PDB file of C-alpha atoms in Angstrom:
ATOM      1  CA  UNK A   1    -107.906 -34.719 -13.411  1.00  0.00           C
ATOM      2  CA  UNK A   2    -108.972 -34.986  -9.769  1.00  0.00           C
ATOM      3  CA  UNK A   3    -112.337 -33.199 -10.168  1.00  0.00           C
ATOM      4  CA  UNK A   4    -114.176 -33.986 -13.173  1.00  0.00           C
ATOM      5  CA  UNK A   5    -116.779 -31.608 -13.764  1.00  0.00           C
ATOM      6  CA  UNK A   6    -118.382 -33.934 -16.555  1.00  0.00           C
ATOM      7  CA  UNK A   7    -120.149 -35.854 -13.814  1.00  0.00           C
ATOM      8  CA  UNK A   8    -122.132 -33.102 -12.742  1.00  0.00           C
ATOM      9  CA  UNK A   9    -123.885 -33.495 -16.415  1.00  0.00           C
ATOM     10  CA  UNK A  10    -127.661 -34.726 -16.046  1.00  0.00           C
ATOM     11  CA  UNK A  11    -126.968 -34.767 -12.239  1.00  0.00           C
ATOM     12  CA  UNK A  12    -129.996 -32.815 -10.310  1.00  0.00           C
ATOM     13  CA  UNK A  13    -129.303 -30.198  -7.814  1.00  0.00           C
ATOM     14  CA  UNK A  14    -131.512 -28.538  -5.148  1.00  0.00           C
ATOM     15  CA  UNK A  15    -130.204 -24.856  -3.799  1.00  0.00           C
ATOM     16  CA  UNK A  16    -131.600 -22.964  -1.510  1.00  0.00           C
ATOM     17  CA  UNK A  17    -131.070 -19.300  -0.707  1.00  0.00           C
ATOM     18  CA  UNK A  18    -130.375 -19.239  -4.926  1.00  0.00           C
ATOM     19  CA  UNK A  19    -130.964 -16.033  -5.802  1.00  0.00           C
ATOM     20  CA  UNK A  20    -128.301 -14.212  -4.153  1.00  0.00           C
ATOM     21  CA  UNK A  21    -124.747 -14.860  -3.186  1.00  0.00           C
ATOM     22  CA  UNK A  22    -123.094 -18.014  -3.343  1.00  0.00           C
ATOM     23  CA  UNK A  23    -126.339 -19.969  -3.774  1.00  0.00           C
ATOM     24  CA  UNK A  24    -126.812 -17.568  -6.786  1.00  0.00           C
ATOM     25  CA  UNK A  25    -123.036 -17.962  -8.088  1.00  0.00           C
ATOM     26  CA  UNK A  26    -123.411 -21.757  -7.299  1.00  0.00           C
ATOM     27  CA  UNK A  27    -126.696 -21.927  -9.441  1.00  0.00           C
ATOM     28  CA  UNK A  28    -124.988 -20.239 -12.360  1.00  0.00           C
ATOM     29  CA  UNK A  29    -122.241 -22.430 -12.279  1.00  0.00           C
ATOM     30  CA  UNK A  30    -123.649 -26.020 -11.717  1.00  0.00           C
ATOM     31  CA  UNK A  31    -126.009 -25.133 -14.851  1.00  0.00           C
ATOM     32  CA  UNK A  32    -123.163 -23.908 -17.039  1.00  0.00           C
ATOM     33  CA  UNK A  33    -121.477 -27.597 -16.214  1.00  0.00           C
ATOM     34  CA  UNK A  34    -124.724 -29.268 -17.284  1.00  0.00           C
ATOM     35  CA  UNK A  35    -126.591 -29.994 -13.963  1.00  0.00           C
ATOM     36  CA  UNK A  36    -130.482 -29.959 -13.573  1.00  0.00           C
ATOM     37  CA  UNK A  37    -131.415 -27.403 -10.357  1.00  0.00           C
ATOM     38  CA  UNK A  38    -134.008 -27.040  -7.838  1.00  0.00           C
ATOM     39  CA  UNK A  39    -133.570 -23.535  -7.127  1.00  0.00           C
ATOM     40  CA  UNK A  40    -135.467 -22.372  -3.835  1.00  0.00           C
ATOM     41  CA  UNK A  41    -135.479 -18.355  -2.082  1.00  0.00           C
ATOM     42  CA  UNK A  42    -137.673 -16.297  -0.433  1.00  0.00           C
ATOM     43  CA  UNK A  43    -137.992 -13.862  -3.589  1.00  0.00           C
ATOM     44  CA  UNK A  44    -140.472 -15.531  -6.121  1.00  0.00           C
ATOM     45  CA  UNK A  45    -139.575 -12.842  -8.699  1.00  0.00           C
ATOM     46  CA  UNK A  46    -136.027 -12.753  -8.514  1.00  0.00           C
ATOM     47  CA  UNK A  47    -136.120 -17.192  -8.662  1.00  0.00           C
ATOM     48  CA  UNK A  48    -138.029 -16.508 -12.386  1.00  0.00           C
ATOM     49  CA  UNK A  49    -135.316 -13.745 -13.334  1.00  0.00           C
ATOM     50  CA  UNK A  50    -132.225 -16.369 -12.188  1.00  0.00           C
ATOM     51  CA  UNK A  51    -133.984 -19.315 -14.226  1.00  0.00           C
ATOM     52  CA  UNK A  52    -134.548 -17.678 -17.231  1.00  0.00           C
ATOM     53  CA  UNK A  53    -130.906 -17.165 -17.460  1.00  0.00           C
ATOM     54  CA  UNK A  54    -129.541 -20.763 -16.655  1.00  0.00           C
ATOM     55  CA  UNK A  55    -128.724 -23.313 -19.740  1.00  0.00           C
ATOM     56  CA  UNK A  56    -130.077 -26.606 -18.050  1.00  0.00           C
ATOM     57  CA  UNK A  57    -133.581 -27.325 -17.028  1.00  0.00           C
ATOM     58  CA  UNK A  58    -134.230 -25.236 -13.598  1.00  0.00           C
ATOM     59  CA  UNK A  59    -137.449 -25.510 -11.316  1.00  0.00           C
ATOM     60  CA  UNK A  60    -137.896 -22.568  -9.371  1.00  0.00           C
ATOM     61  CA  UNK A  61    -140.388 -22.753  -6.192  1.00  0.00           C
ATOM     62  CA  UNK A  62    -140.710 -20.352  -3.439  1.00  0.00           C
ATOM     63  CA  UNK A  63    -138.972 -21.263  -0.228  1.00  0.00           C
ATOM     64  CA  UNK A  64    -139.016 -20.320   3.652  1.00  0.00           C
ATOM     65  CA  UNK A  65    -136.758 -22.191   5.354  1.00  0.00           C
ATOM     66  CA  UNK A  66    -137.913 -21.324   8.727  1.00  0.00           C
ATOM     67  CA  UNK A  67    -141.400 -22.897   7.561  1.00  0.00           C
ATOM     68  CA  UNK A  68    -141.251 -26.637   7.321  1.00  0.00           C
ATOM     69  CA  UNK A  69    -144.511 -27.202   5.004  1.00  0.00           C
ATOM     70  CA  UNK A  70    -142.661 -24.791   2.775  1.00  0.00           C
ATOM     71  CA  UNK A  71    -139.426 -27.114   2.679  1.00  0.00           C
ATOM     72  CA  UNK A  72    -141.649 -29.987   2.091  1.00  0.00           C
ATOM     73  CA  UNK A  73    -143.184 -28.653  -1.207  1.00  0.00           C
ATOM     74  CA  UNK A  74    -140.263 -27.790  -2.381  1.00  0.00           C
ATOM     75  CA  UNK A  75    -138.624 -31.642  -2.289  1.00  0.00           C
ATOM     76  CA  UNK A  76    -141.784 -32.051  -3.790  1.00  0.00           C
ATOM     77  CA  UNK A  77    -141.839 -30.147  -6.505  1.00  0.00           C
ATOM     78  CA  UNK A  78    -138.575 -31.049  -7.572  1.00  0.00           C
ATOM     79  CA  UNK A  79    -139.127 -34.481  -6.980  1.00  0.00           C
ATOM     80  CA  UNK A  80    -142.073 -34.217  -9.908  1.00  0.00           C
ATOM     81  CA  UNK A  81    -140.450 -31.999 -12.338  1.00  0.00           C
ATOM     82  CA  UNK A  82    -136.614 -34.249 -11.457  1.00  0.00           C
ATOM     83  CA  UNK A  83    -137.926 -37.662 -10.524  1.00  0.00           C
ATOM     84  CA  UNK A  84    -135.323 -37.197  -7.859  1.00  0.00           C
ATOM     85  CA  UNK A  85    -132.684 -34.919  -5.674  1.00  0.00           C
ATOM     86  CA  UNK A  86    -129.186 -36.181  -6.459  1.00  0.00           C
ATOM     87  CA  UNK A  87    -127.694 -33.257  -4.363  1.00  0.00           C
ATOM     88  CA  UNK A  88    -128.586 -30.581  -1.858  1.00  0.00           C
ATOM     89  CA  UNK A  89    -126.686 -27.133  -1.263  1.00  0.00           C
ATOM     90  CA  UNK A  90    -127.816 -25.750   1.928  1.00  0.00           C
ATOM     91  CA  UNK A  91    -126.812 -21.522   1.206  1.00  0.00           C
ATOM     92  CA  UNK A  92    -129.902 -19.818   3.336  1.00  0.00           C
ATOM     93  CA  UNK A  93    -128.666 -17.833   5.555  1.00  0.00           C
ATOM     94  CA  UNK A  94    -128.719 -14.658   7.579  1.00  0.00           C
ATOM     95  CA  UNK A  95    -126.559 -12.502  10.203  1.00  0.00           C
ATOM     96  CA  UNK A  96    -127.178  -9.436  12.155  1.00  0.00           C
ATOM     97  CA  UNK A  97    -124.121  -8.176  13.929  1.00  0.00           C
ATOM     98  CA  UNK A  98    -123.598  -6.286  17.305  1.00  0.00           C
ATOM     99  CA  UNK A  99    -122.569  -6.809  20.971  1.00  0.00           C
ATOM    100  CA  UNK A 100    -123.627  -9.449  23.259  1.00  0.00           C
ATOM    101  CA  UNK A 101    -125.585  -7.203  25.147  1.00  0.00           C
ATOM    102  CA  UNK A 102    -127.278  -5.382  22.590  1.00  0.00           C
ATOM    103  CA  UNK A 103    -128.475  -8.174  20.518  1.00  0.00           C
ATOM    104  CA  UNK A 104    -131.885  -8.454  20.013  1.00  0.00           C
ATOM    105  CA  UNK A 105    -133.613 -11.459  21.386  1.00  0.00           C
ATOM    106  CA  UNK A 106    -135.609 -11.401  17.560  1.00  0.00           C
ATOM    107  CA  UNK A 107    -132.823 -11.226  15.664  1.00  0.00           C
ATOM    108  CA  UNK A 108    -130.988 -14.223  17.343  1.00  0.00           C
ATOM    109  CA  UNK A 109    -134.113 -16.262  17.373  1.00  0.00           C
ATOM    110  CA  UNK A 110    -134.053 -15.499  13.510  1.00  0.00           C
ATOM    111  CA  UNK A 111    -130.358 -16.794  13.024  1.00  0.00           C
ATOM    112  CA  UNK A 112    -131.302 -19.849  14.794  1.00  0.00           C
ATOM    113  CA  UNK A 113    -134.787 -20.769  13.141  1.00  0.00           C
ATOM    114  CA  UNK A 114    -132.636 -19.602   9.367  1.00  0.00           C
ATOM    115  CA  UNK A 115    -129.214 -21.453   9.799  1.00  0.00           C
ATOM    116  CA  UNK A 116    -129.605 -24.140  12.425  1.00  0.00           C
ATOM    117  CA  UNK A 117    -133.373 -25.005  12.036  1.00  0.00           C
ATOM    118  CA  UNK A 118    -133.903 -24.215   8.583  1.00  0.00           C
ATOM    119  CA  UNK A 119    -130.717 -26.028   7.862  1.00  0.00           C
ATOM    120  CA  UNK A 120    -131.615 -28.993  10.096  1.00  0.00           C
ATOM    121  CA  UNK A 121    -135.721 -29.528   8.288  1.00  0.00           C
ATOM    122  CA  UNK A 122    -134.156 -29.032   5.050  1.00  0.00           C
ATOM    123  CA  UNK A 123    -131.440 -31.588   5.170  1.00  0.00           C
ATOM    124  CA  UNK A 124    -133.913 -34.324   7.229  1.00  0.00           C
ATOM    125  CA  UNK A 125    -136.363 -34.080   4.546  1.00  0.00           C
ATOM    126  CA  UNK A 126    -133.791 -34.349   1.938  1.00  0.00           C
ATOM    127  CA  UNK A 127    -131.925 -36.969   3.414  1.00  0.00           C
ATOM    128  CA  UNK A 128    -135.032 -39.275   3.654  1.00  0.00           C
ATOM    129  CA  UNK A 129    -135.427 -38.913   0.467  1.00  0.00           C
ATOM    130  CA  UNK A 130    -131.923 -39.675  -1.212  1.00  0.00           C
ATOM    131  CA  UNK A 131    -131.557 -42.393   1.306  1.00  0.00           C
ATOM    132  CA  UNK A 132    -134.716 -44.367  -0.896  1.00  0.00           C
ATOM    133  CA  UNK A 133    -131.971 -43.897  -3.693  1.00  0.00           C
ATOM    134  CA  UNK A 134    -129.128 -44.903  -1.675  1.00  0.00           C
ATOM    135  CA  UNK A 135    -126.930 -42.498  -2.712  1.00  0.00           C
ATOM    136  CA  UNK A 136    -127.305 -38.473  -2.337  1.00  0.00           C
ATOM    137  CA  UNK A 137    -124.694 -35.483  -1.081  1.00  0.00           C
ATOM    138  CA  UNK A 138    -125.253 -32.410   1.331  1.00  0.00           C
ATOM    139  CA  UNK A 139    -123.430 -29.500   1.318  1.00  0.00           C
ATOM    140  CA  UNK A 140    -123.858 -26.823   3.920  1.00  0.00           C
ATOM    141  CA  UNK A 141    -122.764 -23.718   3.539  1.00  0.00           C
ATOM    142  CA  UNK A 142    -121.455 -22.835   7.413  1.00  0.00           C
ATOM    143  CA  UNK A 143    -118.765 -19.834   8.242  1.00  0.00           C
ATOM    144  CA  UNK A 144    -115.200 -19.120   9.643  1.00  0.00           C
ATOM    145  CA  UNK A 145    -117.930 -18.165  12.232  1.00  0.00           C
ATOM    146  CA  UNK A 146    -118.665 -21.320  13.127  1.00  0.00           C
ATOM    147  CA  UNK A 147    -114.962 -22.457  14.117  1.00  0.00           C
ATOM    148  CA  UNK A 148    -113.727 -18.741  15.097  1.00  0.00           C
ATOM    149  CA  UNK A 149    -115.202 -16.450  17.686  1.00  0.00           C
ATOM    150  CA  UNK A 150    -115.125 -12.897  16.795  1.00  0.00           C
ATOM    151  CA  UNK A 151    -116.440  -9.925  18.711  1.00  0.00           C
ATOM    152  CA  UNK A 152    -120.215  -8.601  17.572  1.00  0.00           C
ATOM    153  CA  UNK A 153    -120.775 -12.313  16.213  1.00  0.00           C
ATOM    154  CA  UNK A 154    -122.623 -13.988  18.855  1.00  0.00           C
ATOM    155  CA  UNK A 155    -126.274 -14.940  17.606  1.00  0.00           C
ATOM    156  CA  UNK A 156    -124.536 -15.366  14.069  1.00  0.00           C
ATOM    157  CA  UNK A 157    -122.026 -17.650  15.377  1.00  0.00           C
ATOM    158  CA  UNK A 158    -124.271 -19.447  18.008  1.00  0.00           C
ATOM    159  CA  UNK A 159    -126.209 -20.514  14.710  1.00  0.00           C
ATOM    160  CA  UNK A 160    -122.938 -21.637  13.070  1.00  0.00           C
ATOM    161  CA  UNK A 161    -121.233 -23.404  16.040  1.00  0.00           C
ATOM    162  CA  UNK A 162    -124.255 -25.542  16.345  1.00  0.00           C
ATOM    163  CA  UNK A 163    -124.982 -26.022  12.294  1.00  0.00           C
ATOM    164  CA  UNK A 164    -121.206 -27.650  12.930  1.00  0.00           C
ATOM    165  CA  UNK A 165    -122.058 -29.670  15.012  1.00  0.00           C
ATOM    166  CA  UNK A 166    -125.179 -30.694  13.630  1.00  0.00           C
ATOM    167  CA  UNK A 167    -122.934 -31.563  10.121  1.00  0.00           C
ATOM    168  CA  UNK A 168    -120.816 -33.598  12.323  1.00  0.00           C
ATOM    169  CA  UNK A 169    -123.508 -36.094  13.452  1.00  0.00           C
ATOM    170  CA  UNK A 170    -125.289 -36.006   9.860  1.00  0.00           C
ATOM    171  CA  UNK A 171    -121.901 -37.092   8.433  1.00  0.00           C
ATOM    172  CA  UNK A 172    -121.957 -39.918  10.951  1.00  0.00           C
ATOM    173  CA  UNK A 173    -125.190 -41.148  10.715  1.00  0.00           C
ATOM    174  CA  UNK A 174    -126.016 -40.559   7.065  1.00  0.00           C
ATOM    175  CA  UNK A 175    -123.160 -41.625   5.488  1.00  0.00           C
ATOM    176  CA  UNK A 176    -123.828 -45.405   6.415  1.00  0.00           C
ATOM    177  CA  UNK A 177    -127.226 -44.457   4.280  1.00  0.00           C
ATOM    178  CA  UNK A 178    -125.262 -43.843   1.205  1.00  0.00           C
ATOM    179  CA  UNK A 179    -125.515 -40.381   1.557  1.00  0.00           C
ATOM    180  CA  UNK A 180    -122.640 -38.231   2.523  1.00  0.00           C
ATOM    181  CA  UNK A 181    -122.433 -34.555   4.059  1.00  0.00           C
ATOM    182  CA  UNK A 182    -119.605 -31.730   3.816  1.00  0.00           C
ATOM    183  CA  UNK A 183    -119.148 -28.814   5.741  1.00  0.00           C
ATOM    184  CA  UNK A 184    -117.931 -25.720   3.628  1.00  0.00           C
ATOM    185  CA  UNK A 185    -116.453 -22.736   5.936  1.00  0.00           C
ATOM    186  CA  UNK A 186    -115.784 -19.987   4.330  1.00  0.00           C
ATOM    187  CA  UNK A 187    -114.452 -16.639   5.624  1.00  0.00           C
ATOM    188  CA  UNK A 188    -115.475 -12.702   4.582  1.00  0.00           C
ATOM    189  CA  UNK A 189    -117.010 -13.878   1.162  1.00  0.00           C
ATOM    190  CA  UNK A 190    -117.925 -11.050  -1.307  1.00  0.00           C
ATOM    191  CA  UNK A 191    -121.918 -11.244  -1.462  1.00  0.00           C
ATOM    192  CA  UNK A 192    -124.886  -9.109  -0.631  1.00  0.00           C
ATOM    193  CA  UNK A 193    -124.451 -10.255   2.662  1.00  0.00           C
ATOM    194  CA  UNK A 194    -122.626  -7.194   3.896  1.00  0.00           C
ATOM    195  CA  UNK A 195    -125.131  -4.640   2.187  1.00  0.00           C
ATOM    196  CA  UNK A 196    -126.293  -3.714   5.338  1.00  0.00           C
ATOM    197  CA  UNK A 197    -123.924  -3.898   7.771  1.00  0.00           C
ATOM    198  CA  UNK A 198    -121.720  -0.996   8.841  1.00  0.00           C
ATOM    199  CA  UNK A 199    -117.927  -1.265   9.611  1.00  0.00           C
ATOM    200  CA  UNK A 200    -117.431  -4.407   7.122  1.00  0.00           C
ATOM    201  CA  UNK A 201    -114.038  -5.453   5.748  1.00  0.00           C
ATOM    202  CA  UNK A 202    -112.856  -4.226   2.613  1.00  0.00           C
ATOM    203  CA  UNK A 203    -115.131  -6.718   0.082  1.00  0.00           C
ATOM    204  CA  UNK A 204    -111.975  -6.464  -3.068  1.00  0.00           C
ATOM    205  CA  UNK A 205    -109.972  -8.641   0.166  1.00  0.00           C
ATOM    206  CA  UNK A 206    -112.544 -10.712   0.478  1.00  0.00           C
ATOM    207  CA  UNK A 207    -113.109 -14.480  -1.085  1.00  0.00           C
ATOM    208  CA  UNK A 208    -115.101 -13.733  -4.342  1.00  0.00           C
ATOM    209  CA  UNK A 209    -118.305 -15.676  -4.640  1.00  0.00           C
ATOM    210  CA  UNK A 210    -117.631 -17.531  -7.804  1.00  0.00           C
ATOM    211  CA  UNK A 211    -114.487 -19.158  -5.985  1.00  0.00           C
ATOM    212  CA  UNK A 212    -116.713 -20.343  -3.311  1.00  0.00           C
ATOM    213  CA  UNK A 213    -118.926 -22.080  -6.142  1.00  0.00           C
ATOM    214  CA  UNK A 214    -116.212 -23.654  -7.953  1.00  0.00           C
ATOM    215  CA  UNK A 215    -115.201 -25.018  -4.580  1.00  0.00           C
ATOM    216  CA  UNK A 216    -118.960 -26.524  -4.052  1.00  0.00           C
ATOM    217  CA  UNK A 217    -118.999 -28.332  -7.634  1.00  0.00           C
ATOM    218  CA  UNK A 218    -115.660 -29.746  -6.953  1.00  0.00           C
ATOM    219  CA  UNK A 219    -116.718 -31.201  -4.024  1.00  0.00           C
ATOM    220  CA  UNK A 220    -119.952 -32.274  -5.574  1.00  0.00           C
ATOM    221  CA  UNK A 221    -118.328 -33.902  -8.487  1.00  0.00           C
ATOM    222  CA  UNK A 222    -115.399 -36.033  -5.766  1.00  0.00           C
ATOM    223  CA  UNK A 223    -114.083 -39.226  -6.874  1.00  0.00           C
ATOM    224  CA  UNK A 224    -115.043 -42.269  -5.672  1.00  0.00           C
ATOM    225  CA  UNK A 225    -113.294 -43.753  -2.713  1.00  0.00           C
ATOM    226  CA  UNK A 226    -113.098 -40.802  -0.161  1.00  0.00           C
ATOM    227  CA  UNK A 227    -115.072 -38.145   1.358  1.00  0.00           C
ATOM    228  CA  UNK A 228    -114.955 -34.546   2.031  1.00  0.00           C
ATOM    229  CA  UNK A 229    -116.371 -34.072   4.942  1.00  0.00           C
ATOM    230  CA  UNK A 230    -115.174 -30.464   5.762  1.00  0.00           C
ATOM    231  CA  UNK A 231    -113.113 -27.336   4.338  1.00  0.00           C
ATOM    232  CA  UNK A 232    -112.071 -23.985   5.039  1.00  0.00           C
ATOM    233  CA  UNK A 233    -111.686 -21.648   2.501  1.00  0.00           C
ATOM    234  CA  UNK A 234    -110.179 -18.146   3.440  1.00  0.00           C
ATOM    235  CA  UNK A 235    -109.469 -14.842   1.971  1.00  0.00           C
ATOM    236  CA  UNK A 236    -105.691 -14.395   1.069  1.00  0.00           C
ATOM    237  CA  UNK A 237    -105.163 -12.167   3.938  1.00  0.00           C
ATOM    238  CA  UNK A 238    -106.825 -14.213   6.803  1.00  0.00           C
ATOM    239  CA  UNK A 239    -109.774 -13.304   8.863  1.00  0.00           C
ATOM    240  CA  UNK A 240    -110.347  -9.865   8.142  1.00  0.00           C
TER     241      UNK A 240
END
């Protein structure tokens, strides 16, 4: 078996944006493996709901990503209740869509501080720390977006480009640390992501969220003697 799930047993696991969408359907799976999780979101209420339905032991702590005191508690809270990070699924996000003319200067400064910066504190701190342990994985959850130019997409994929780029150099750099870094791109996923956006594909084409998930465990649970550093994972149909 190429992917062995069993290793993923006892292994701890830090998510952020977990209570909705892929973090949420990655957060549900890792703890029906067996994994321990550091579950971080904006929504304190909905982080309780999520952990009192997981099997494994789950610390739930409020987190902004766009604030870096707030990403620093939470490697430190799960550093008390875990004794370490073994893993780190970066799944914060958000997107606003519309021209290149009518974009507002607020909501692209928001895509950048969420997906680029938030991305950027989150993995530094994290890395520091798995780097004492010699020996830690990053996943970050990018977009087709970030590879693919699309019309109405370009704060969204501004933040993406660059979170590519910034993956690329992490892999580089951090992987002579021990720890190593993948870049997940997924196109039109099926989350709450397009709840509020008009004029959105058809979400029964899209890629459904669980698949996504069962794509971040495999990669998380990789045999020894190669690296993943980046996928693509589309809908059946293409960009849609």
């Amino acid at each position: 078996m190429l992917f062995d799930y069993n290793t993923l047993k006892g292994k701890n696991v830090a998510i952020t944006g977990a209570t909705k969408g892929i973090g949420k359907a990655t957060a549900i799976l890792l703890s029906s493996i067996g994994a321990n999780l550091l579950i971080g979101s904006r929504n304190a209420e909905e982080l309780d709901k999520l952990s009192a339905t997981l099997q494994t032991k789950v610390i739930p702590q409020q987190l902004n990503v766009e604030d870096e005191r707030s990403i620093i508690n939470f490697l430190n809270k799960g550093i008390e209740k875990l004794g370490k990070i073994d893993a780190l699924v970066n799944c914060a996000g958000y997107g606003s869509f519309s021209s290149f003319l009518e974009l507002p200067v607020e909501q692209f400064d928001r895509m950048i501080a969420v997906n680029l910066r938030g991305t950027f504190l989150t993995s530094q701190h994290f890395a520091k720390h798995m780097m004492k342990n010699k020996r830690g994985q990053i996943i970050n959850i990018n977009s087709i977006a970030g590879a693919a130019v699309l019309e109405g997409n370009a704060g969204y994929s501004a933040s993406k480009f660059g979170l590519l780029g910034l993956s690329r150099v992490m892999q580089l750099e951090l992987r002579k640390q021990g720890v190593f870094v993948t870049s997940i791109l997924p196109g039109s996923t099926n989350t709450p992501f397009w709840d509020d956006i008009e004029n959105h594909p058809e979400k029964s084409k899209m890629i459904p969220q669980e698949t996504v998930a069962k794509h971040i465990a495999a990669i998380l649970c990789q045999p020894d003697g190669a690296v993943i550093d980046e996928i693509t994972i589309m809908p059946p149909l293409g960009i849609l």
